[in-house]
């Protein structure tokens, strides 16, 4: 991961948001093509390994114990069940397996269980990611030593708007967790939510916070609010898809080397909106039937859309390259002796 040479200011970020949409899209697409293969989309699957009964008060979240949303609390999943889901995700084409637990923070007594899960997921050849709430420096070190590749901890929104959404943990505590993750050598996944009632200026400020971190996050999930009955934001404002697309484009321009991920809210998006998000530089999606507790478009619908748009998955490329390599190897084995092989069949 290269460090972004640009320090973004609120003014320069806002300028992006105010550009004519097609100009912004063109610029985002140009930046995207400088850093990524524009045909490749990375797939991640997200599994809730501990659901509900969260003590935090995030106003959008159906898993908070403070709201009556009908989400049944479930204890931490056993290792075999998690690994069975990871195997399924791999078979379905995911290259990264993300696991989420509805906690304020993990307890030290949970760490051995989490470490065994990480070891098991890695043994399947998947990249591992967890989102478990706040981490102390020592907890981050332990997870990193177990082999965890990524840690997700979203900033959610701007520093100024944040107290309207969450009061049980501070913005600074979130930044501290990101620092512990970075110091432990894991890759940071951090993004936010569009549609909480924030202004355009707040969206710009969120992206400035992310882009100006000591290293921009490796992955930047951009979520669209899923209004869930029973949460304080159940009657949240409708979001104009163009506002969402603008946020994706600005994220791409401000964090050129990060994976920009379409996350919660894809269910409500038309195929055309998703296509415009890809044009705006989104190159990763959460894929699968469950995005924590909100529905996510069915896997086959996702694949059909990617096919329609002529996009391919990162893992598909890796697999095809591997197939081609094996094919070349098989062809060479039919030849005479080479510097690599003694052909015993001759
Ligand atoms: S977003 Fe996470 S921390 Fe906040 S209430 Fe939901 S599960 Fe808890």
Coordinates of C-alpha atoms and ligand atoms in Angstrom, one line a residue:
X1 CA 0.0 0.0 0.0
X2 CA 1.5 3.3 -1.0
X3 CA 1.0 6.4 1.2
X4 CA -1.2 9.0 -0.5
X5 CA 1.0 12.0 -1.3
X6 CA -2.0 14.3 -1.1
X7 CA -3.4 15.8 2.1
X8 CA -7.0 16.6 1.5
X9 CA -8.7 19.6 2.9
X10 CA -12.4 20.1 3.5
X11 CA -12.4 22.7 0.7
X12 CA -10.7 20.5 -1.9
X13 CA -13.0 17.5 -1.0
X14 CA -16.1 19.7 -1.2
X15 CA -15.0 20.9 -4.6
X16 CA -15.2 17.3 -5.9
X17 CA -18.7 16.9 -4.6
X18 CA -19.7 20.0 -6.4
X19 CA -18.3 19.0 -9.8
X20 CA -20.8 18.3 -12.5
X21 CA -21.6 14.6 -12.1
X22 CA -20.3 13.4 -15.5
X23 CA -17.0 15.4 -15.0
X24 CA -16.6 13.8 -11.6
X25 CA -17.3 10.3 -13.0
X26 CA -14.8 10.8 -15.8
X27 CA -12.1 11.9 -13.3
X28 CA -12.8 9.0 -11.0
X29 CA -12.7 6.5 -13.8
X30 CA -9.4 7.9 -15.0
X31 CA -7.9 7.6 -11.5
X32 CA -9.3 4.1 -11.2
X33 CA -7.7 3.0 -14.5
X34 CA -4.3 4.3 -13.3
X35 CA -4.3 2.0 -10.3
X36 CA -6.5 -0.9 -11.0
X37 CA -7.7 -3.2 -13.8
X38 CA -11.2 -1.6 -14.4
X39 CA -12.7 -5.0 -15.3
X40 CA -11.9 -6.6 -12.0
X41 CA -14.2 -6.7 -9.0
X42 CA -13.2 -8.1 -5.7
X43 CA -15.7 -10.2 -3.8
X44 CA -15.9 -10.5 -0.1
X45 CA -18.4 -12.4 2.0
X46 CA -19.5 -11.3 5.4
X47 CA -20.8 -13.6 8.1
X48 CA -22.2 -12.5 11.4
X49 CA -20.4 -14.7 14.0
X50 CA -22.1 -13.1 17.0
X51 CA -25.4 -11.4 16.4
X52 CA -27.4 -8.8 18.4
X53 CA -27.5 -7.6 22.0
X54 CA -24.8 -5.0 21.3
X55 CA -24.5 -2.4 24.1
X56 CA -23.7 0.4 21.7
X57 CA -26.3 2.8 20.5
X58 CA -25.5 3.3 16.8
X59 CA -28.8 4.8 15.6
X60 CA -28.9 2.9 12.3
X61 CA -28.1 -0.6 13.7
X62 CA -30.7 -3.3 14.3
X63 CA -28.2 -5.2 16.5
X64 CA -28.2 -2.6 19.3
X65 CA -29.8 -4.0 22.4
X66 CA -31.4 -0.6 22.9
X67 CA -33.9 -0.9 20.0
X68 CA -36.7 -3.3 19.3
X69 CA -35.9 -4.6 15.9
X70 CA -36.7 -8.3 16.1
X71 CA -33.0 -9.3 15.7
X72 CA -32.6 -12.3 18.0
X73 CA -29.3 -12.3 19.9
X74 CA -27.1 -15.2 19.2
X75 CA -23.9 -16.2 21.0
X76 CA -20.5 -16.5 19.4
X77 CA -20.7 -19.1 16.7
X78 CA -18.7 -22.3 17.1
X79 CA -15.7 -22.8 15.0
X80 CA -17.0 -25.7 12.8
X81 CA -20.1 -23.6 11.8
X82 CA -17.9 -20.6 10.8
X83 CA -15.5 -22.8 8.8
X84 CA -18.4 -24.5 7.0
X85 CA -19.7 -21.0 6.0
X86 CA -16.2 -20.0 4.9
X87 CA -15.9 -23.1 2.7
X88 CA -19.2 -22.3 1.1
X89 CA -18.1 -18.7 0.5
X90 CA -14.9 -19.9 -1.2
X91 CA -16.9 -22.3 -3.4
X92 CA -19.1 -19.4 -4.4
X93 CA -16.1 -17.3 -5.5
X94 CA -15.2 -15.1 -2.5
X95 CA -11.6 -14.4 -2.0
X96 CA -12.0 -12.7 1.4
X97 CA -14.1 -13.9 4.3
X98 CA -15.2 -11.2 6.7
X99 CA -16.6 -12.0 10.1
X100 CA -18.5 -9.6 12.3
X101 CA -19.4 -9.7 16.0
X102 CA -21.8 -7.2 17.6
X103 CA -19.6 -6.2 20.5
X104 CA -18.4 -2.9 22.0
X105 CA -15.1 -4.7 22.0
X106 CA -14.0 -8.3 22.3
X107 CA -13.1 -9.6 25.8
X108 CA -9.7 -11.1 26.3
X109 CA -11.3 -14.4 27.1
X110 CA -12.8 -14.5 23.5
X111 CA -9.4 -14.3 21.9
X112 CA -8.4 -18.0 21.8
X113 CA -11.7 -18.8 20.1
X114 CA -11.2 -16.0 17.6
X115 CA -7.6 -17.1 17.0
X116 CA -8.7 -20.6 16.1
X117 CA -11.3 -19.3 13.7
X118 CA -8.6 -17.1 12.0
X119 CA -6.3 -20.1 11.6
X120 CA -9.1 -22.2 10.2
X121 CA -10.1 -19.6 7.6
X122 CA -6.5 -19.0 6.5
X123 CA -6.0 -22.8 6.1
X124 CA -8.8 -22.7 3.5
X125 CA -6.8 -20.3 1.4
X126 CA -9.1 -17.3 2.1
X127 CA -8.0 -13.9 3.2
X128 CA -9.5 -13.2 6.7
X129 CA -11.1 -10.0 8.0
X130 CA -12.9 -9.3 11.3
X131 CA -15.0 -6.5 12.7
X132 CA -15.4 -6.9 16.4
X133 CA -15.7 -3.4 17.7
X134 CA -12.9 -1.5 19.5
X135 CA -9.5 -3.2 19.9
X136 CA -6.8 -2.5 22.4
X137 CA -3.2 -2.5 21.1
X138 CA -2.6 -5.9 22.7
X139 CA -5.7 -7.4 21.2
X140 CA -4.8 -6.2 17.8
X141 CA -1.3 -7.7 18.2
X142 CA -2.9 -11.1 19.1
X143 CA -5.2 -11.1 16.1
X144 CA -2.4 -10.1 13.8
X145 CA -0.2 -12.9 15.2
X146 CA -3.0 -15.4 14.5
X147 CA -2.9 -14.3 10.9
X148 CA -5.8 -11.9 10.6
X149 CA -5.2 -9.9 7.3
X150 CA -7.8 -7.1 7.7
X151 CA -9.7 -5.4 10.4
X152 CA -12.8 -3.4 9.7
X153 CA -13.8 -0.5 11.9
X154 CA -15.8 2.2 10.2
X155 CA -15.7 5.9 11.0
X156 CA -19.3 6.0 9.9
X157 CA -19.6 9.8 9.3
X158 CA -17.9 13.1 9.9
X159 CA -16.4 14.0 13.3
X160 CA -19.0 16.8 13.7
X161 CA -22.1 14.7 12.7
X162 CA -20.9 11.6 14.6
X163 CA -22.5 12.6 18.0
X164 CA -25.9 12.6 16.4
X165 CA -25.5 8.9 15.5
X166 CA -23.4 7.3 18.3
X167 CA -22.9 8.4 21.8
X168 CA -21.4 5.3 23.5
X169 CA -18.0 5.5 21.8
X170 CA -16.1 8.5 20.7
X171 CA -14.7 9.3 17.3
X172 CA -11.2 9.4 18.8
X173 CA -11.7 5.8 20.2
X174 CA -12.5 4.7 16.6
X175 CA -9.3 6.4 15.4
X176 CA -7.3 4.8 18.2
X177 CA -8.6 1.3 17.1
X178 CA -7.5 2.0 13.6
X179 CA -4.1 3.0 14.9
X180 CA -3.8 -0.3 16.9
X181 CA -4.7 -2.2 13.8
X182 CA -2.2 -0.4 11.7
X183 CA 0.6 -0.8 14.3
X184 CA -0.1 -4.5 14.5
X185 CA 0.6 -4.8 10.8
X186 CA -3.0 -5.6 9.7
X187 CA -4.6 -3.9 6.8
X188 CA -7.3 -1.3 7.7
X189 CA -10.8 -1.5 6.3
X190 CA -12.7 1.6 7.2
X191 CA -15.5 3.6 5.6
X192 CA -18.9 5.1 6.3
X193 CA -22.6 5.4 5.6
X194 CA -24.5 7.7 3.3
X195 CA -28.0 8.6 4.3
X196 CA -27.8 9.1 8.1
X197 CA -29.2 12.6 7.7
X198 CA -25.7 14.1 7.2
X199 CA -24.9 17.0 4.8
X200 CA -22.7 16.9 1.7
X201 CA -20.2 18.7 3.8
X202 CA -20.2 15.8 6.3
X203 CA -19.6 13.3 3.5
X204 CA -16.7 15.3 2.3
X205 CA -15.3 15.5 5.9
X206 CA -15.6 11.7 6.4
X207 CA -13.6 11.1 3.2
X208 CA -11.0 13.7 4.3
X209 CA -10.6 11.8 7.7
X210 CA -10.1 8.5 5.9
X211 CA -7.8 9.8 3.1
X212 CA -5.6 11.7 5.6
X213 CA -5.0 8.7 7.9
X214 CA -1.2 7.9 8.1
X215 CA -2.0 5.4 5.4
X216 CA -5.3 5.5 3.5
X217 CA -7.4 2.4 4.4
X218 CA -6.7 -0.6 2.2
X219 CA -10.5 -1.0 1.8
X220 CA -13.2 1.7 2.0
X221 CA -16.7 0.3 2.4
X222 CA -19.3 2.9 1.3
X223 CA -22.7 1.9 2.8
X224 CA -26.1 3.2 1.9
X225 CA -28.3 3.4 5.0
X226 CA -30.7 0.5 5.3
X227 CA -33.5 1.9 7.3
X228 CA -34.6 -0.8 9.8
X229 CA -37.9 -0.7 11.6
X230 CA -37.4 -0.2 15.3
X231 CA -34.1 1.8 15.0
X232 CA -34.1 5.6 15.5
X233 CA -33.4 6.0 11.7
X234 CA -36.3 3.8 10.6
X235 CA -37.8 6.7 8.7
X236 CA -34.5 7.9 7.4
X237 CA -34.6 10.2 4.3
X238 CA -34.6 8.6 0.9
X239 CA -31.2 8.8 -0.6
X240 CA -30.8 10.1 -4.2
X241 CA -28.7 7.4 -5.9
X242 CA -26.7 10.2 -7.6
X243 CA -25.6 11.4 -4.2
X244 CA -24.4 8.0 -3.4
X245 CA -22.5 7.7 -6.7
X246 CA -20.9 11.0 -6.1
X247 CA -19.6 9.8 -2.7
X248 CA -18.1 6.7 -4.4
X249 CA -16.5 8.8 -7.1
X250 CA -15.0 11.2 -4.5
X251 CA -13.7 8.2 -2.4
X252 CA -12.0 6.8 -5.5
X253 CA -10.3 10.1 -6.4
X254 CA -9.3 10.8 -2.8
X255 CA -8.0 7.2 -2.1
X256 CA -6.7 6.1 -5.5
X257 CA -5.1 2.9 -4.3
X258 CA -7.8 1.7 -1.9
X259 CA -10.5 -0.8 -2.7
X260 CA -13.8 1.1 -2.7
X261 CA -16.5 -1.4 -1.7
X262 CA -20.2 -1.3 -2.2
X263 CA -21.6 -2.7 1.0
X264 CA -24.9 -2.4 2.9
X265 CA -27.7 -1.0 0.8
X266 CA -26.9 -2.7 -2.5
X267 CA -30.3 -4.5 -2.2
X268 CA -32.1 -1.2 -2.8
X269 CA -30.0 -0.2 -5.7
X270 CA -30.9 -0.8 -9.3
X271 CA -28.5 -2.5 -11.6
X272 CA -28.0 0.9 -13.3
X273 CA -27.0 2.5 -10.0
X274 CA -24.6 -0.3 -9.3
X275 CA -23.1 0.0 -12.8
X276 CA -22.6 3.7 -12.3
X277 CA -20.9 3.0 -8.9
X278 CA -18.5 0.7 -10.8
X279 CA -17.9 3.5 -13.3
X280 CA -17.2 5.8 -10.4
X281 CA -14.4 3.5 -9.2
X282 CA -16.0 1.0 -6.9
X283 CA -14.1 -2.3 -7.3
X284 CA -15.3 -4.5 -4.5
X285 CA -18.6 -5.8 -3.3
X286 CA -20.0 -7.7 -0.4
X287 CA -21.4 -10.8 -1.9
X288 CA -23.7 -13.3 -0.5
X289 CA -27.1 -13.7 1.1
X290 CA -26.4 -12.1 4.4
X291 CA -24.8 -8.8 5.1
X292 CA -24.7 -9.0 8.9
X293 CA -28.4 -8.6 9.5
X294 CA -29.6 -6.8 6.4
X295 CA -30.4 -8.6 3.2
X296 CA -27.9 -8.6 0.3
X297 CA -28.7 -9.4 -3.3
X298 CA -28.6 -13.1 -4.1
X299 CA -25.2 -14.3 -5.2
X300 CA -26.4 -15.4 -8.6
X301 CA -27.9 -12.0 -9.3
X302 CA -24.6 -10.4 -8.5
X303 CA -22.7 -12.7 -10.8
X304 CA -25.3 -12.1 -13.6
X305 CA -24.9 -8.4 -13.2
X306 CA -21.1 -8.6 -13.4
X307 CA -21.4 -10.8 -16.5
X308 CA -23.8 -8.3 -18.1
X309 CA -21.3 -5.5 -17.5
X310 CA -18.4 -7.5 -18.7
X311 CA -16.7 -7.5 -15.3
X312 CA -14.9 -10.3 -13.8
X313 CA -14.1 -11.3 -10.3
X314 CA -10.5 -11.1 -8.9
X315 CA -10.6 -14.7 -7.8
X316 CA -11.9 -15.7 -11.3
X317 CA -8.8 -14.1 -12.8
X318 CA -6.5 -15.8 -10.2
X319 CA -8.2 -19.1 -11.0
X320 CA -7.9 -18.7 -14.7
X321 CA -4.2 -17.7 -14.4
X322 CA -3.6 -20.8 -12.3
X323 CA -5.5 -23.0 -14.8
X324 CA -3.3 -21.5 -17.6
X325 CA -0.2 -22.1 -15.6
X326 CA -1.1 -25.8 -15.0
X327 CA -2.0 -26.1 -18.7
X328 CA 1.4 -24.8 -19.7
X329 CA 3.0 -27.1 -17.2
X330 CA 1.2 -30.1 -18.6
X331 CA 2.2 -29.2 -22.1
X332 CA 5.8 -29.0 -21.1
X333 CA 5.7 -32.3 -19.4
X334 CA 4.8 -33.9 -22.8
X335 CA 8.0 -32.4 -24.3
X336 CA 11.5 -33.8 -24.1
X337 CA 13.7 -33.2 -21.0
X338 CA 13.9 -29.6 -19.9
X339 CA 15.9 -27.9 -17.4
X340 CA 12.9 -28.4 -15.1
X341 CA 11.9 -31.9 -15.7
X342 CA 13.4 -35.3 -16.5
X343 CA 10.7 -37.0 -18.6
X344 CA 10.6 -40.5 -17.3
X345 CA 7.8 -41.4 -19.8
X346 CA 10.1 -41.2 -22.8
Ligands
LIG1 S1 -23.0 -1.0 14.5 FE1 -21.7 -2.5 15.6 S2 -21.2 -1.4 17.5 FE2 -22.9 -0.3 16.6 S3 -24.7 -1.2 17.6 FE3 -24.4 -2.2 15.7 S4 -23.2 -4.0 16.2 FE4 -23.0 -2.6 17.9

